[in-house]
Short mmCIF file of C-alpha atoms in Angstrom, two decimals:
data_model
loop_
_atom_site.label_atom_id
_atom_site.label_comp_id
_atom_site.label_asym_id
_atom_site.label_seq_id
_atom_site.Cartn_x
_atom_site.Cartn_y
_atom_site.Cartn_z
CA MET A 1 0.00 0.00 0.00
CA SER A 2 1.34 3.39 -0.99
CA VAL A 3 -0.09 5.62 1.72
CA GLY A 4 1.04 8.58 3.77
CA PRO A 5 3.63 8.27 6.57
CA ARG A 6 1.10 8.37 9.44
CA THR A 7 -0.95 5.58 7.91
CA ARG A 8 2.17 3.50 7.20
CA THR A 9 3.10 3.81 10.88
CA LEU A 10 -0.42 2.81 11.88
CA LEU A 11 -0.26 -0.27 9.66
CA LYS A 12 3.01 -1.38 11.24
CA THR A 13 1.51 -1.35 14.72
CA SER A 14 -1.93 -2.74 13.85
CA THR A 15 -3.16 -6.30 14.13
CA PRO A 16 -3.47 -8.36 10.92
CA ALA A 17 -7.27 -8.11 10.98
CA ARG A 18 -7.18 -4.33 11.26
CA ARG A 19 -4.55 -4.09 8.52
CA LEU A 20 -6.80 -6.09 6.21
CA ASP A 21 -9.72 -3.82 7.02
CA ILE A 22 -7.69 -0.68 6.26
CA ALA A 23 -6.26 -2.28 3.12
CA ALA A 24 -9.75 -3.10 1.83
CA SER A 25 -10.84 0.48 2.49
CA TYR A 26 -7.77 1.86 0.71
CA GLU A 27 -8.39 -0.44 -2.26
CA ALA A 28 -11.92 0.93 -2.55
CA LEU A 29 -10.50 4.46 -2.40
CA THR A 30 -7.96 3.62 -5.11
CA GLN A 31 -10.65 2.22 -7.41
CA ALA A 32 -12.74 5.38 -7.01
CA CYS A 33 -9.73 7.62 -7.66
CA VAL A 34 -9.09 5.85 -10.97
CA VAL A 35 -12.49 7.14 -12.09
CA THR A 36 -12.19 10.66 -10.66
CA GLY A 37 -8.53 11.20 -11.55
CA ASP A 38 -7.52 11.95 -7.96
CA ASP A 39 -4.25 10.72 -6.51
CA PRO A 40 -4.52 8.41 -3.45
CA ALA A 41 -0.76 7.76 -3.21
CA LYS A 42 -0.26 9.76 -0.01
CA ALA A 43 -3.71 9.30 1.49
CA GLU A 44 -3.89 9.37 5.29
CA LEU A 45 -6.52 7.57 7.32
CA VAL A 46 -8.14 10.23 9.52
CA SER A 47 -10.93 8.28 11.20
CA GLU A 48 -12.36 4.76 11.24
CA SER A 49 -15.79 5.42 12.77
CA PRO A 50 -18.59 5.51 11.73
CA ASN A 51 -16.85 4.90 8.40
CA HIS A 52 -13.35 5.30 7.01
CA LEU A 53 -12.41 8.92 6.36
CA TRP A 54 -9.29 9.57 4.25
CA SER A 55 -7.40 12.80 3.68
CA LEU A 56 -5.95 12.98 0.18
CA GLY A 57 -4.10 16.25 0.46
CA SER A 58 -4.39 16.80 -3.27
CA ARG A 59 -5.51 19.88 -5.14
CA SER A 60 -8.53 18.27 -6.74
CA CYS A 61 -10.30 17.35 -3.49
CA ALA A 62 -9.39 16.91 0.14
CA LEU A 63 -11.41 14.18 1.85
CA ALA A 64 -12.87 10.82 0.88
CA ILE A 65 -15.32 8.65 2.82
CA VAL A 66 -15.51 4.91 2.20
CA HIS A 67 -19.06 3.65 2.77
CA PRO A 68 -20.25 0.06 3.33
CA ASP A 69 -22.72 0.34 0.44
CA LEU A 70 -23.86 2.63 -2.36
CA ASP A 71 -27.20 3.50 -0.73
CA GLU A 72 -25.54 5.12 2.28
CA ALA A 73 -23.14 7.03 0.04
CA TRP A 74 -25.97 8.49 -2.06
CA ALA A 75 -27.97 9.32 1.07
CA LEU A 76 -25.03 11.28 2.47
CA ILE A 77 -24.60 13.33 -0.71
CA LYS A 78 -28.33 13.98 -0.97
CA GLY A 79 -28.48 14.97 2.69
CA ALA A 80 -25.60 17.44 2.39
CA GLN A 81 -27.16 19.04 -0.69
CA PHE A 82 -30.50 19.24 1.11
CA LEU A 83 -28.96 21.00 4.11
CA ARG A 84 -27.20 23.51 1.89
CA GLN A 85 -30.50 24.28 0.15
CA HIS A 86 -31.84 25.20 3.59
CA ARG A 87 -28.81 27.38 4.31
CA VAL A 88 -27.25 25.09 6.90
CA ALA A 89 -23.45 25.27 7.05
CA VAL A 90 -22.39 21.88 5.75
CA THR A 91 -19.34 20.76 3.84
CA SER A 92 -20.27 20.21 0.21
CA PRO A 93 -19.41 17.09 -1.78
CA TYR A 94 -16.64 17.66 -4.29
CA TYR A 95 -18.39 15.39 -6.78
CA THR A 96 -22.16 15.01 -7.02
CA GLU A 97 -21.88 11.25 -7.56
CA ALA A 98 -20.95 8.33 -5.35
CA ARG A 99 -18.41 5.89 -6.80
CA ALA A 100 -19.22 2.20 -6.46
CA THR A 101 -16.35 -0.28 -6.04
CA ALA A 102 -15.94 -3.92 -6.95
CA ASP A 103 -16.46 -5.20 -3.39
CA GLY A 104 -19.81 -3.45 -2.94
CA ARG A 105 -18.47 -0.42 -1.08
CA ALA A 106 -18.79 3.14 -2.28
CA VAL A 107 -16.70 6.30 -2.00
CA THR A 108 -17.71 9.94 -1.74
CA PHE A 109 -15.40 12.97 -1.98
CA TRP A 110 -15.69 16.16 0.08
CA ARG A 111 -14.07 19.54 0.50
CA ASP A 112 -11.96 19.98 3.62
CA LEU A 113 -12.57 22.88 6.01
CA GLY A 114 -9.84 21.98 8.44
CA LYS A 115 -9.94 20.40 11.88
CA PRO A 116 -13.10 20.17 14.02
CA SER A 117 -13.70 23.28 16.09
CA THR A 118 -13.65 23.18 19.87
CA ASP A 119 -16.40 25.81 19.94
CA THR A 120 -19.51 23.80 20.84
CA SER A 121 -21.76 26.72 19.91
CA LEU A 122 -21.02 25.88 16.26
CA SER A 123 -22.34 22.37 16.75
CA ALA A 124 -25.44 23.77 18.45
CA TRP A 125 -25.94 26.29 15.65
CA VAL A 126 -25.87 23.63 12.93
CA THR A 127 -28.05 21.27 14.97
CA ALA A 128 -30.67 23.95 15.65
CA LEU A 129 -30.89 25.01 12.01
CA THR A 130 -31.26 21.38 10.95
CA HIS A 131 -34.09 20.83 13.40
CA ARG A 132 -35.94 23.89 12.07
CA ILE A 133 -36.30 22.33 8.63
CA ASP A 134 -39.80 21.01 7.93
CA PRO A 135 -39.33 17.25 7.35
CA ARG A 136 -42.26 17.32 4.92
CA THR A 137 -39.90 19.01 2.45
CA ALA A 138 -37.90 15.79 2.36
CA PRO A 139 -40.33 12.88 1.95
CA TRP A 140 -37.39 10.67 0.99
CA LEU A 141 -35.96 10.75 4.51
CA ARG A 142 -35.98 7.39 6.28
CA GLU A 143 -37.34 7.15 9.80
CA HIS A 144 -34.71 7.29 12.50
CA ASP A 145 -34.50 3.85 14.09
CA PRO A 146 -31.49 3.51 16.42
CA PHE A 147 -32.09 -0.25 16.63
CA ALA A 148 -31.62 -0.87 12.90
CA GLY A 149 -28.30 -2.69 12.65
CA LEU A 150 -27.58 -2.01 16.33
CA LEU A 151 -26.41 -5.58 17.06
CA ASP A 152 -24.68 -6.14 13.72
CA GLY A 153 -21.31 -7.81 14.23
CA LEU A 154 -22.15 -9.15 17.67
CA ASP A 155 -21.80 -12.80 16.65
CA ASP A 156 -18.34 -12.14 15.20
CA ALA A 157 -17.07 -10.22 18.24
CA PRO A 158 -14.62 -11.98 20.62
CA LEU A 159 -17.09 -11.97 23.52
CA ASP A 160 -18.39 -14.80 25.68
CA ASP A 161 -21.98 -16.02 25.50
CA PRO A 162 -23.12 -14.23 28.70
CA ALA A 163 -21.91 -10.90 27.28
CA ARG A 164 -23.74 -11.47 23.99
CA ARG A 165 -26.88 -12.48 25.84
CA PHE A 166 -26.68 -9.36 28.02
CA LEU A 167 -26.42 -7.07 24.99
CA ARG A 168 -29.35 -8.76 23.23
CA GLU A 169 -31.54 -8.57 26.32
CA ARG A 170 -30.61 -4.94 26.96
CA ALA A 171 -31.40 -4.01 23.36
CA ALA A 172 -34.77 -5.79 23.56
CA ARG A 173 -35.71 -4.02 26.79
CA LEU A 174 -34.71 -0.61 25.46
CA ARG A 175 -36.56 -1.26 22.21
CA GLU A 176 -39.75 -1.80 24.20
CA GLU A 177 -39.21 1.38 26.22
CA TRP A 178 -38.39 3.32 23.04
CA ASP A 179 -41.72 2.31 21.49
CA TYR A 180 -43.59 3.86 24.44
CA LEU A 181 -41.70 7.15 24.69
CA ASP A 182 -43.77 10.32 24.97
CA TRP A 183 -42.04 12.71 22.58
CA PRO A 184 -42.59 16.37 23.56
CA THR A 185 -41.94 17.79 20.07
CA PRO A 186 -43.10 16.92 16.54
CA ASP A 187 -41.06 15.17 13.88
CA ALA A 188 -37.95 16.96 12.66
CA VAL A 189 -34.95 16.42 10.42
CA VAL A 190 -32.34 14.90 12.72
CA LEU A 191 -28.62 14.26 12.41
CA GLY A 192 -28.78 10.99 14.35
CA ALA A 193 -25.26 11.30 15.75
CA LEU A 194 -23.98 9.71 18.96
CA GLY A 195 -22.70 13.02 20.31
CA MET A 196 -22.26 16.66 19.41
CA VAL A 197 -21.80 16.82 15.66
CA PRO A 198 -18.28 18.08 14.83
CA VAL A 199 -18.22 21.33 12.89
CA HIS A 200 -15.03 22.33 11.11
CA ASP A 201 -13.79 25.90 11.19
CA ASP A 202 -10.79 27.26 9.30
CA GLY A 203 -11.32 30.85 10.47
CA VAL A 204 -13.04 31.84 7.23
CA ARG A 205 -15.80 29.26 6.80
CA VAL A 206 -17.45 26.64 8.93
CA GLY A 207 -19.13 23.45 7.90
CA LEU A 208 -20.54 20.22 9.24
CA LEU A 209 -18.92 17.18 7.66
CA LEU A 210 -21.91 14.87 7.45
CA ARG A 211 -20.87 11.32 8.42
CA ARG A 212 -24.30 9.69 8.86
CA PRO A 213 -27.35 10.03 6.59
CA LEU A 214 -30.04 12.45 7.73
CA ARG A 215 -33.17 10.94 9.23
CA ARG A 216 -36.75 11.90 10.03
CA GLY A 217 -37.14 11.62 13.77
CA HIS A 218 -37.27 13.58 17.01
CA ARG A 219 -34.76 16.26 17.88
CA GLU A 220 -34.52 14.95 21.45
CA TRP A 221 -32.23 12.21 20.13
CA ASP A 222 -29.66 14.76 18.92
CA LEU A 223 -29.96 16.77 22.14
CA VAL A 224 -29.58 13.76 24.44
CA ALA A 225 -26.59 12.53 22.42
CA ALA A 226 -24.97 15.97 22.59
CA ARG A 227 -25.43 16.21 26.34
CA TRP A 228 -24.33 12.68 27.13
CA ARG A 229 -21.24 12.85 24.97
CA SER A 230 -20.09 15.99 26.77
CA GLU A 231 -20.23 14.02 30.01
CA LEU A 232 -18.21 11.02 28.79
CA LEU A 233 -14.84 12.06 30.17
CA THR A 234 -14.23 14.02 26.94
CA GLY A 235 -15.37 17.51 27.77
CA ALA A 236 -16.19 19.98 30.50
CA ARG A 237 -19.79 20.51 31.54
CA GLU A 238 -19.41 24.09 30.33
CA ASP A 239 -19.16 22.68 26.80
CA HIS A 240 -22.71 21.45 27.00
CA ARG A 241 -23.95 24.59 28.70
CA THR A 242 -22.63 26.57 25.73
CA PHE A 243 -24.26 24.08 23.35
CA ALA A 244 -27.62 24.22 25.15
CA ASP A 245 -27.70 28.00 25.42
CA THR A 246 -26.82 28.49 21.74
CA TYR A 247 -29.30 25.84 20.61
CA LEU A 248 -32.18 27.40 22.55
CA SER A 249 -31.35 30.85 21.17
CA TYR A 250 -32.20 29.55 17.69
CA GLU A 251 -35.48 27.89 18.62
CA TRP A 252 -38.81 29.10 17.35
CA GLU A 253 -41.08 30.18 20.15
CA ASN A 254 -43.85 27.76 19.19
CA GLN A 255 -41.41 24.84 19.15
CA ALA A 256 -39.63 25.47 22.45
CA PRO A 257 -39.32 22.28 24.53
CA GLY A 258 -41.56 21.86 27.56
CA HIS A 259 -38.60 21.31 29.89
CA PRO A 260 -35.79 23.62 31.06
CA CYS A 261 -33.03 21.27 29.92
CA ILE A 262 -32.91 17.98 28.05
CA GLY A 263 -31.87 16.17 31.22
CA ALA A 264 -35.21 17.08 32.82
CA TRP A 265 -37.24 15.37 30.06
CA SER A 266 -38.95 12.20 31.29
CA GLY A 267 -37.56 10.17 28.39
CA TYR A 268 -33.97 11.31 28.84
CA GLN A 269 -32.74 8.17 30.60
CA VAL A 270 -34.18 5.81 27.99
CA VAL A 271 -32.70 7.69 25.04
CA ARG A 272 -29.41 8.17 26.89
CA ASP A 273 -29.18 4.43 27.55
CA ILE A 274 -29.79 3.70 23.85
CA VAL A 275 -27.07 6.19 22.87
CA VAL A 276 -24.72 4.52 25.35
CA LEU A 277 -25.56 1.06 24.02
CA ALA A 278 -24.99 2.22 20.43
CA THR A 279 -21.62 3.67 21.45
CA VAL A 280 -20.61 0.44 23.18
CA MET A 281 -21.71 -1.60 20.14
CA ASP A 282 -19.50 0.56 17.91
CA THR A 283 -16.57 -0.62 20.03
CA VAL A 284 -17.83 -4.22 20.10
CA ARG A 285 -17.97 -4.32 16.29
CA ARG A 286 -14.37 -3.15 16.10
CA SER A 287 -13.17 -5.53 18.80
CA ARG A 288 -12.39 -8.25 16.24
CA LEU A 289 -9.95 -5.94 14.47
CA ASP A 290 -7.75 -4.66 17.27
CA ASP A 291 -6.58 -5.84 20.71
CA GLY A 292 -7.02 -2.36 22.14
CA ALA A 293 -10.59 -2.17 20.86
CA ARG A 294 -11.27 -5.63 22.31
CA ARG A 295 -10.02 -4.55 25.74
CA GLN A 296 -12.06 -1.38 25.50
CA ALA A 297 -15.20 -3.34 24.58
CA VAL A 298 -14.73 -5.70 27.54
CA HIS A 299 -14.06 -2.74 29.84
CA ARG A 300 -17.16 -0.82 28.74
CA LEU A 301 -19.32 -3.90 28.95
CA ALA A 302 -18.18 -4.50 32.52
CA TYR A 303 -19.30 -1.01 33.50
CA LEU A 304 -22.53 -1.37 31.54
CA ARG A 305 -23.31 -4.60 33.42
CA GLY A 306 -22.68 -2.92 36.77
CA ALA A 307 -19.43 -4.72 37.62
CA HIS A 308 -17.83 -1.36 38.50
CA PRO A 309 -19.16 2.09 39.43
CA SER A 310 -20.10 4.09 36.36
CA PRO A 311 -17.21 6.22 35.04
CA TRP A 312 -19.65 8.67 33.49
CA ASN A 313 -21.43 11.61 35.04
CA TRP A 314 -25.07 10.82 34.40
CA GLY A 315 -26.55 13.50 36.61
CA ARG A 316 -29.81 15.17 35.64
CA ASP A 317 -28.98 18.71 36.76
CA ASP A 318 -27.40 20.98 34.13
CA GLY A 319 -26.65 23.55 36.82
CA PRO A 320 -27.95 27.10 37.22
CA ASN A 321 -25.14 28.88 35.41
CA ILE A 322 -25.41 29.10 31.63
CA VAL A 323 -22.43 30.20 29.58
CA HIS A 324 -23.65 32.50 26.85
CA SER A 325 -22.15 32.08 23.44
CA HIS A 326 -22.49 33.58 20.01
CA VAL A 327 -21.99 32.68 16.39
CA PRO A 328 -18.52 33.82 15.26
CA HIS A 329 -18.22 36.98 13.22
CA HIS A 330 -17.39 35.18 9.99
CA ILE A 331 -20.81 33.47 9.71
CA GLU A 332 -24.27 34.95 9.78
CA LYS A 333 -27.21 33.62 11.74
CA GLY A 334 -29.28 31.31 9.61
CA ASN A 335 -26.93 31.39 6.63
CA SER A 336 -24.33 28.96 5.44
CA PRO A 337 -20.95 30.41 4.47
#
């Protein structure tokens, strides 16, 4: 494989299974680049979840995403174009077509706006504008179902039978609770992420790099995921306060939630537990590829099963102090750059 220096180093330290997975992804990228005329010779693997993201560093385009199938690739392109039509700041696809590969995967190409911003108000801004879109303008959107494919890869994971049984039983119980949730707001266009959506900012423009297809669902999912992720040892509580304050500042008065913060919603715990389970399953699926991922999956499962005190702050109180934020000067409220 002729890849960039960081990816070559990664391949040297990876397990054989993970190397094969990266090699298959790179082969799909190479096939797509033959059609587009881009050069993958120095491509660097940037991220492996929820799909492989490659940085090409070429003049023709900057980023490439390798998808498991063509349907997801087309949905991502269509979703990004749809958001731009509604003046949401989203990174645009470099090509308007998805490139199918011989092994059934597909590749999409995107412009690069730099590294993800640490300003959580940008994530809130994009999320709020997405939720304000009338889902009836996109009848092609699929319904958001967090249980679709949730347990994929479980049989292949290096887990014992009790662990597999626990995950299946937990998913079944949460599925039942999900079906009886009392949603306080109507349907919306949702991002369906497992945390705050990362927004890239190069100081001139900002843009969401869409990694999952848009869905028709309830905005509470995005808000619960944003809050929970900020509490998973990866960010200060002030990060979510900034997110929540900015998000609410963009709400329409007739669509304001009937609770002071998402943690006070009666369905918060159920949705949070589903987000947590989905996050754990992401690690479980990868556990067959890497020893570190396997240890992480076992570790998270132990906490999930109550073997150790929870490492996460799952409190319900957002606190009385709200950090006020604003949209940076180089973007305008309600407009994409």
